[in-house]
PDB file of C-alpha atoms in Angstrom:
ATOM      1  CA  ASP C   1      -5.542  89.327 123.113  1.00  0.00           C
ATOM      2  CA  GLY C   2      -3.506  88.608 120.313  1.00  0.00           C
ATOM      3  CA  GLY C   3      -1.572  90.500 118.940  1.00  0.00           C
ATOM      4  CA  ILE C   4       1.704  91.839 118.050  1.00  0.00           C
ATOM      5  CA  THR C   5       3.790  94.267 120.232  1.00  0.00           C
ATOM      6  CA  GLN C   6       7.061  96.482 118.691  1.00  0.00           C
ATOM      7  CA  SER C   7       9.131  98.075 120.944  1.00  0.00           C
ATOM      8  CA  PRO C   8      10.075 100.919 121.704  1.00  0.00           C
ATOM      9  CA  LYS C   9       7.747 102.716 119.550  1.00  0.00           C
ATOM     10  CA  TYR C  10       9.901 105.761 119.017  1.00  0.00           C
ATOM     11  CA  LEU C  11      13.479 105.905 119.773  1.00  0.00           C
ATOM     12  CA  PHE C  12      16.359 108.414 118.463  1.00  0.00           C
ATOM     13  CA  ARG C  13      19.666 106.881 117.632  1.00  0.00           C
ATOM     14  CA  LYS C  14      23.065 108.935 117.345  1.00  0.00           C
ATOM     15  CA  GLU C  15      24.954 107.677 113.679  1.00  0.00           C
ATOM     16  CA  GLY C  16      27.735 105.296 114.397  1.00  0.00           C
ATOM     17  CA  GLN C  17      25.656 102.609 117.082  1.00  0.00           C
ATOM     18  CA  ASN C  18      23.034  99.532 116.881  1.00  0.00           C
ATOM     19  CA  VAL C  19      20.040  99.049 117.779  1.00  0.00           C
ATOM     20  CA  THR C  20      17.804  96.487 118.011  1.00  0.00           C
ATOM     21  CA  LEU C  21      14.043  96.842 117.227  1.00  0.00           C
ATOM     22  CA  SER C  22      11.508  93.920 119.233  1.00  0.00           C
ATOM     23  CA  CYS C  23       8.902  92.253 117.504  1.00  0.00           C
ATOM     24  CA  GLU C  24       6.257  90.008 119.639  1.00  0.00           C
ATOM     25  CA  GLN C  25       3.535  87.993 118.704  1.00  0.00           C
ATOM     26  CA  ASN C  26       1.347  85.161 120.413  1.00  0.00           C
ATOM     27  CA  LEU C  27      -1.023  84.806 117.516  1.00  0.00           C
ATOM     28  CA  ASN C  28       0.992  81.876 117.199  1.00  0.00           C
ATOM     29  CA  HIS C  29       1.924  82.586 113.422  1.00  0.00           C
ATOM     30  CA  ASP C  30       4.851  80.968 111.489  1.00  0.00           C
ATOM     31  CA  ALA C  31       5.761  83.639 109.606  1.00  0.00           C
ATOM     32  CA  MET C  32       6.635  86.907 110.808  1.00  0.00           C
ATOM     33  CA  TYR C  33       8.295  90.001 108.560  1.00  0.00           C
ATOM     34  CA  TRP C  34       9.602  93.191 108.818  1.00  0.00           C
ATOM     35  CA  TYR C  35       9.297  96.454 107.140  1.00  0.00           C
ATOM     36  CA  ARG C  36      10.146  99.730 106.196  1.00  0.00           C
ATOM     37  CA  GLN C  37       7.652 102.030 105.743  1.00  0.00           C
ATOM     38  CA  ASP C  38       9.125 106.299 104.081  1.00  0.00           C
ATOM     39  CA  PRO C  39       7.490 109.072 104.298  1.00  0.00           C
ATOM     40  CA  GLY C  40       4.835 109.245 101.168  1.00  0.00           C
ATOM     41  CA  GLN C  41       6.547 105.067  99.945  1.00  0.00           C
ATOM     42  CA  GLY C  42       4.358 101.771 100.436  1.00  0.00           C
ATOM     43  CA  LEU C  43       6.229  99.568 102.687  1.00  0.00           C
ATOM     44  CA  ARG C  44      10.036  97.271 101.637  1.00  0.00           C
ATOM     45  CA  LEU C  45      10.869  93.829 102.468  1.00  0.00           C
ATOM     46  CA  ILE C  46      14.087  93.949 105.039  1.00  0.00           C
ATOM     47  CA  TYR C  47      13.782  90.367 105.951  1.00  0.00           C
ATOM     48  CA  TYR C  48      11.458  87.777 106.728  1.00  0.00           C
ATOM     49  CA  SER C  49      10.939  84.449 108.824  1.00  0.00           C
ATOM     50  CA  GLN C  50       8.488  81.374 107.610  1.00  0.00           C
ATOM     51  CA  ILE C  51       9.718  79.319 111.124  1.00  0.00           C
ATOM     52  CA  VAL C  52      12.129  78.899 113.593  1.00  0.00           C
ATOM     53  CA  ASN C  53      15.843  79.418 112.762  1.00  0.00           C
ATOM     54  CA  ASP C  54      15.410  80.522 108.824  1.00  0.00           C
ATOM     55  CA  PHE C  55      15.270  83.132 107.941  1.00  0.00           C
ATOM     56  CA  GLN C  56      15.274  85.089 104.249  1.00  0.00           C
ATOM     57  CA  LYS C  57      16.544  88.558 102.412  1.00  0.00           C
ATOM     58  CA  GLY C  58      13.872  91.066 101.109  1.00  0.00           C
ATOM     59  CA  ASP C  59      14.807  93.716  99.126  1.00  0.00           C
ATOM     60  CA  ILE C  60      16.533  95.889 101.654  1.00  0.00           C
ATOM     61  CA  ALA C  61      18.243  93.507 103.813  1.00  0.00           C
ATOM     62  CA  GLU C  62      21.324  96.087 103.818  1.00  0.00           C
ATOM     63  CA  GLY C  63      23.208  97.294 107.040  1.00  0.00           C
ATOM     64  CA  TYR C  64      19.944  94.938 109.011  1.00  0.00           C
ATOM     65  CA  SER C  65      20.292  91.669 110.686  1.00  0.00           C
ATOM     66  CA  VAL C  66      17.268  89.636 112.746  1.00  0.00           C
ATOM     67  CA  SER C  67      16.950  86.265 114.161  1.00  0.00           C
ATOM     68  CA  ARG C  68      14.467  83.953 114.219  1.00  0.00           C
ATOM     69  CA  GLU C  69      15.489  81.979 118.807  1.00  0.00           C
ATOM     70  CA  LYS C  70      11.649  81.061 119.153  1.00  0.00           C
ATOM     71  CA  LYS C  71       8.366  81.023 117.178  1.00  0.00           C
ATOM     72  CA  GLU C  72       7.033  84.465 118.622  1.00  0.00           C
ATOM     73  CA  SER C  73       9.928  86.658 118.630  1.00  0.00           C
ATOM     74  CA  PHE C  74      11.691  88.176 115.114  1.00  0.00           C
ATOM     75  CA  PRO C  75      14.114  90.749 116.159  1.00  0.00           C
ATOM     76  CA  LEU C  76      15.428  93.566 113.527  1.00  0.00           C
ATOM     77  CA  THR C  77      18.699  95.117 115.004  1.00  0.00           C
ATOM     78  CA  VAL C  78      19.051  98.201 112.791  1.00  0.00           C
ATOM     79  CA  THR C  79      23.365  98.459 112.077  1.00  0.00           C
ATOM     80  CA  SER C  80      25.802 101.264 111.886  1.00  0.00           C
ATOM     81  CA  ALA C  81      25.911 100.166 108.464  1.00  0.00           C
ATOM     82  CA  GLN C  82      22.353 100.841 107.382  1.00  0.00           C
ATOM     83  CA  LYS C  83      23.219 104.418 105.707  1.00  0.00           C
ATOM     84  CA  ASN C  84      19.387 105.577 105.451  1.00  0.00           C
ATOM     85  CA  PRO C  85      18.105 104.215 108.780  1.00  0.00           C
ATOM     86  CA  THR C  86      14.758 106.571 109.677  1.00  0.00           C
ATOM     87  CA  ALA C  87      12.981 105.314 108.941  1.00  0.00           C
ATOM     88  CA  PHE C  88       8.932 103.783 110.846  1.00  0.00           C
ATOM     89  CA  TYR C  89       9.894 100.426 110.891  1.00  0.00           C
ATOM     90  CA  LEU C  90       5.953  97.952 111.059  1.00  0.00           C
ATOM     91  CA  CYS C  91       6.704  93.760 111.819  1.00  0.00           C
ATOM     92  CA  ALA C  92       3.796  91.556 110.321  1.00  0.00           C
ATOM     93  CA  SER C  93       4.054  87.832 111.095  1.00  0.00           C
ATOM     94  CA  SER C  94       1.307  85.076 108.854  1.00  0.00           C
ATOM     95  CA  SER C  95      -0.227  82.344 108.903  1.00  0.00           C
ATOM     96  CA  LYS C  96      -0.868  79.553 106.351  1.00  0.00           C
ATOM     97  CA  ARG C  97      -3.292  78.439 108.156  1.00  0.00           C
ATOM     98  CA  GLY C  98      -7.542  80.247 107.955  1.00  0.00           C
ATOM     99  CA  ASN C  99      -8.951  81.338 104.524  1.00  0.00           C
ATOM    100  CA  THR C 100      -6.543  84.302 103.361  1.00  0.00           C
ATOM    101  CA  GLY C 101      -3.614  83.763 105.275  1.00  0.00           C
ATOM    102  CA  GLU C 102      -3.029  88.048 105.723  1.00  0.00           C
ATOM    103  CA  LEU C 103      -0.656  90.319 107.490  1.00  0.00           C
ATOM    104  CA  PHE C 104      -1.101  91.326 110.704  1.00  0.00           C
ATOM    105  CA  PHE C 105       0.750  94.974 111.505  1.00  0.00           C
ATOM    106  CA  GLY C 106       2.470  95.742 115.088  1.00  0.00           C
ATOM    107  CA  GLU C 107       1.388  99.291 115.685  1.00  0.00           C
ATOM    108  CA  GLY C 108       5.530 100.455 113.821  1.00  0.00           C
ATOM    109  CA  SER C 109       8.466 101.595 115.647  1.00  0.00           C
ATOM    110  CA  ARG C 110       9.694 105.426 114.349  1.00  0.00           C
ATOM    111  CA  LEU C 111      13.626 105.554 114.334  1.00  0.00           C
ATOM    112  CA  THR C 112      15.322 109.057 114.195  1.00  0.00           C
ATOM    113  CA  VAL C 113      18.652 109.500 113.553  1.00  0.00           C
ATOM    114  CA  LEU C 114      20.653 112.489 115.190  1.00  0.00           C
TER     115      LEU C 114
ATOM    116  CA  GLY O   1      10.163  91.264  88.605  1.00  0.00           C
ATOM    117  CA  GLN O   2       8.113  92.735  90.427  1.00  0.00           C
ATOM    118  CA  ASN O   3       6.105  95.801  90.285  1.00  0.00           C
ATOM    119  CA  ILE O   4       2.693  97.227  91.528  1.00  0.00           C
ATOM    120  CA  ASP O   5       1.213 100.502  90.362  1.00  0.00           C
ATOM    121  CA  GLN O   6      -0.849 102.521  92.393  1.00  0.00           C
ATOM    122  CA  PRO O   7      -2.519 106.448  90.954  1.00  0.00           C
ATOM    123  CA  THR O   8      -0.439 108.506  94.114  1.00  0.00           C
ATOM    124  CA  GLU O   9      -3.542 110.486  95.876  1.00  0.00           C
ATOM    125  CA  MET O  10      -6.634 111.413  95.097  1.00  0.00           C
ATOM    126  CA  THR O  11      -9.682 113.090  96.007  1.00  0.00           C
ATOM    127  CA  ALA O  12     -13.701 112.625  97.091  1.00  0.00           C
ATOM    128  CA  THR O  13     -16.679 113.802  98.153  1.00  0.00           C
ATOM    129  CA  GLU O  14     -18.506 112.665 101.599  1.00  0.00           C
ATOM    130  CA  GLY O  15     -21.068 110.675 100.366  1.00  0.00           C
ATOM    131  CA  ALA O  16     -19.601 109.870  97.230  1.00  0.00           C
ATOM    132  CA  ILE O  17     -18.086 106.701  96.159  1.00  0.00           C
ATOM    133  CA  VAL O  18     -14.447 105.749  95.277  1.00  0.00           C
ATOM    134  CA  GLN O  19     -12.054 103.164  93.112  1.00  0.00           C
ATOM    135  CA  ILE O  20      -9.064 103.808  93.511  1.00  0.00           C
ATOM    136  CA  ASN O  21      -6.272 101.253  90.438  1.00  0.00           C
ATOM    137  CA  CYS O  22      -3.928  98.876  90.668  1.00  0.00           C
ATOM    138  CA  THR O  23      -1.936  97.092  88.243  1.00  0.00           C
ATOM    139  CA  TYR O  24       0.520  94.409  89.395  1.00  0.00           C
ATOM    140  CA  GLN O  25       3.511  93.014  86.925  1.00  0.00           C
ATOM    141  CA  THR O  26       4.627  90.439  89.353  1.00  0.00           C
ATOM    142  CA  SER O  27       6.689  87.371  88.555  1.00  0.00           C
ATOM    143  CA  GLY O  28       4.383  85.332  90.707  1.00  0.00           C
ATOM    144  CA  PHE O  29       0.854  85.409  91.665  1.00  0.00           C
ATOM    145  CA  ASN O  30      -1.303  83.691  94.933  1.00  0.00           C
ATOM    146  CA  GLY O  31      -3.520  86.780  95.618  1.00  0.00           C
ATOM    147  CA  LEU O  32      -4.458  89.759  96.377  1.00  0.00           C
ATOM    148  CA  PHE O  33      -4.748  92.029  99.345  1.00  0.00           C
ATOM    149  CA  TRP O  34      -6.079  95.599  99.794  1.00  0.00           C
ATOM    150  CA  TYR O  35      -5.122  97.360 103.465  1.00  0.00           C
ATOM    151  CA  GLN O  36      -6.361 100.970 104.734  1.00  0.00           C
ATOM    152  CA  GLN O  37      -3.653 102.900 106.695  1.00  0.00           C
ATOM    153  CA  HIS O  38      -4.238 106.365 108.690  1.00  0.00           C
ATOM    154  CA  ALA O  39      -1.098 108.753 108.891  1.00  0.00           C
ATOM    155  CA  GLY O  40       1.228 106.999 111.234  1.00  0.00           C
ATOM    156  CA  GLU O  41      -0.923 103.752 112.124  1.00  0.00           C
ATOM    157  CA  ALA O  42      -0.205 100.839 111.022  1.00  0.00           C
ATOM    158  CA  PRO O  43      -1.634  98.919 108.002  1.00  0.00           C
ATOM    159  CA  THR O  44      -5.272  97.025 108.944  1.00  0.00           C
ATOM    160  CA  PHE O  45      -6.478  93.903 106.524  1.00  0.00           C
ATOM    161  CA  LEU O  46      -9.628  95.345 103.834  1.00  0.00           C
ATOM    162  CA  SER O  47     -10.018  92.178 101.756  1.00  0.00           C
ATOM    163  CA  TYR O  48      -8.837  89.297  99.223  1.00  0.00           C
ATOM    164  CA  ASN O  49      -9.250  88.480  96.556  1.00  0.00           C
ATOM    165  CA  VAL O  50      -7.133  85.042  94.741  1.00  0.00           C
ATOM    166  CA  LEU O  51      -9.904  84.629  91.726  1.00  0.00           C
ATOM    167  CA  ASP O  52     -11.325  86.797  89.848  1.00  0.00           C
ATOM    168  CA  GLY O  53     -14.385  88.631  90.063  1.00  0.00           C
ATOM    169  CA  LEU O  54     -15.968  90.621  92.402  1.00  0.00           C
ATOM    170  CA  GLU O  55     -15.394  91.031  96.457  1.00  0.00           C
ATOM    171  CA  GLU O  56     -17.984  92.947  98.120  1.00  0.00           C
ATOM    172  CA  LYS O  57     -17.795  93.563 101.941  1.00  0.00           C
ATOM    173  CA  GLY O  58     -20.032  96.825 103.237  1.00  0.00           C
ATOM    174  CA  ARG O  59     -19.343  99.609 102.310  1.00  0.00           C
ATOM    175  CA  PHE O  60     -15.753  97.725 100.213  1.00  0.00           C
ATOM    176  CA  SER O  61     -15.675  95.603  97.166  1.00  0.00           C
ATOM    177  CA  SER O  62     -12.613  94.095  96.294  1.00  0.00           C
ATOM    178  CA  PHE O  63     -11.657  93.124  92.598  1.00  0.00           C
ATOM    179  CA  LEU O  64      -9.903  91.254  90.057  1.00  0.00           C
ATOM    180  CA  SER O  65      -8.745  90.161  86.392  1.00  0.00           C
ATOM    181  CA  ARG O  66      -5.980  88.415  87.199  1.00  0.00           C
ATOM    182  CA  SER O  67      -5.177  88.090  83.112  1.00  0.00           C
ATOM    183  CA  LYS O  68      -4.792  91.880  82.853  1.00  0.00           C
ATOM    184  CA  GLY O  69      -2.974  92.095  86.187  1.00  0.00           C
ATOM    185  CA  TYR O  70      -5.239  95.195  87.894  1.00  0.00           C
ATOM    186  CA  SER O  71      -7.704  95.816  90.856  1.00  0.00           C
ATOM    187  CA  TYR O  72      -9.599  97.877  91.834  1.00  0.00           C
ATOM    188  CA  LEU O  73     -11.700  98.914  95.346  1.00  0.00           C
ATOM    189  CA  LEU O  74     -14.120 100.363  95.512  1.00  0.00           C
ATOM    190  CA  LEU O  75     -15.235 102.551  98.593  1.00  0.00           C
ATOM    191  CA  LYS O  76     -19.171 102.991  98.753  1.00  0.00           C
ATOM    192  CA  GLU O  77     -20.604 106.181 100.131  1.00  0.00           C
ATOM    193  CA  LEU O  78     -18.077 108.621 101.585  1.00  0.00           C
ATOM    194  CA  GLN O  79     -17.402 108.951 105.403  1.00  0.00           C
ATOM    195  CA  MET O  80     -14.434 111.289 106.941  1.00  0.00           C
ATOM    196  CA  LYS O  81     -13.027 108.548 108.132  1.00  0.00           C
ATOM    197  CA  ASP O  82     -11.384 106.788 104.811  1.00  0.00           C
ATOM    198  CA  SER O  83      -9.454 109.313 104.436  1.00  0.00           C
ATOM    199  CA  ALA O  84      -5.926 107.513 105.083  1.00  0.00           C
ATOM    200  CA  SER O  85      -3.307 105.381 102.693  1.00  0.00           C
ATOM    201  CA  TYR O  86      -4.933 102.191 100.394  1.00  0.00           C
ATOM    202  CA  LEU O  87      -2.046 100.342 100.460  1.00  0.00           C
ATOM    203  CA  CYS O  88      -2.243  97.486  97.412  1.00  0.00           C
ATOM    204  CA  ALA O  89      -0.282  93.731  97.895  1.00  0.00           C
ATOM    205  CA  VAL O  90       0.610  90.261  95.970  1.00  0.00           C
ATOM    206  CA  ARG O  91       1.174  87.804  97.524  1.00  0.00           C
ATOM    207  CA  GLY O  92       4.244  85.552  95.519  1.00  0.00           C
ATOM    208  CA  VAL O  93       4.166  82.138  94.964  1.00  0.00           C
ATOM    209  CA  TYR O  94       6.280  80.125  97.014  1.00  0.00           C
ATOM    210  CA  GLY O  95       6.151  80.808 100.449  1.00  0.00           C
ATOM    211  CA  GLN O  96       4.668  84.025 101.668  1.00  0.00           C
ATOM    212  CA  ASN O  97       6.169  86.639 100.267  1.00  0.00           C
ATOM    213  CA  PHE O  98       4.513  90.507 100.327  1.00  0.00           C
ATOM    214  CA  VAL O  99       4.767  92.602  97.445  1.00  0.00           C
ATOM    215  CA  PHE O 100       3.630  96.326  98.138  1.00  0.00           C
ATOM    216  CA  GLY O 101       2.356  99.065  96.092  1.00  0.00           C
ATOM    217  CA  PRO O 102       2.888 102.883  96.985  1.00  0.00           C
ATOM    218  CA  GLY O 103      -0.279 103.647  98.060  1.00  0.00           C
ATOM    219  CA  THR O 104      -3.274 105.598  96.865  1.00  0.00           C
ATOM    220  CA  ARG O 105      -3.782 108.812  99.947  1.00  0.00           C
ATOM    221  CA  LEU O 106      -7.404 109.498  99.710  1.00  0.00           C
ATOM    222  CA  SER O 107      -8.537 112.624 101.324  1.00  0.00           C
ATOM    223  CA  VAL O 108     -12.644 113.310 101.629  1.00  0.00           C
ATOM    224  CA  LEU O 109     -14.277 116.556 101.675  1.00  0.00           C
ATOM    225  CA  PRO O 110     -16.838 117.362 103.669  1.00  0.00           C
TER     226      PRO O 110
END
């Protein structure tokens, strides 16, 4: 079945460490996104990519980095420069084809900094 | 600037009807989306409006007024499983950038 796979589901990190969250989709979607969600808050955009080898910063890109070397993959690195990285991270994709172009989400990765 | 507003919390009774409002001010508009999110899970797509009017999908309906920057999600015949957060999102004109509101946490009581 087509979908978006995020891994790991849960991740613990010590302060000062970089971690990379994986996001893979087999929906043949052009656009991919990373959102961050904090308790009781909506989704905030970190980075998005509309085509391979191109990506744009969202509202809260500081302390994060991404790459888009393949259409299927859009990994997010949370660097030690991110001051408050504990959050729920959601990867999504969308297609310009089709009726609505809605976002499809992965199951999410919950990052906790110890 | 972009701003999307929703009530933080709502409570309703099983079997009742509830309306969740969303107001927005965005620099561009190319569609409004409603998502449902159960605690600890990913959001799932509920509805889409790009033209003014009402879109109906079973127990769920969504309304849009572009001139007023206003939308609502109407849930009928509420069930306990409808207890979740409901997110309103606006897609911008350029690219496929989506901006989300803070979400409304709905509690359905027996």
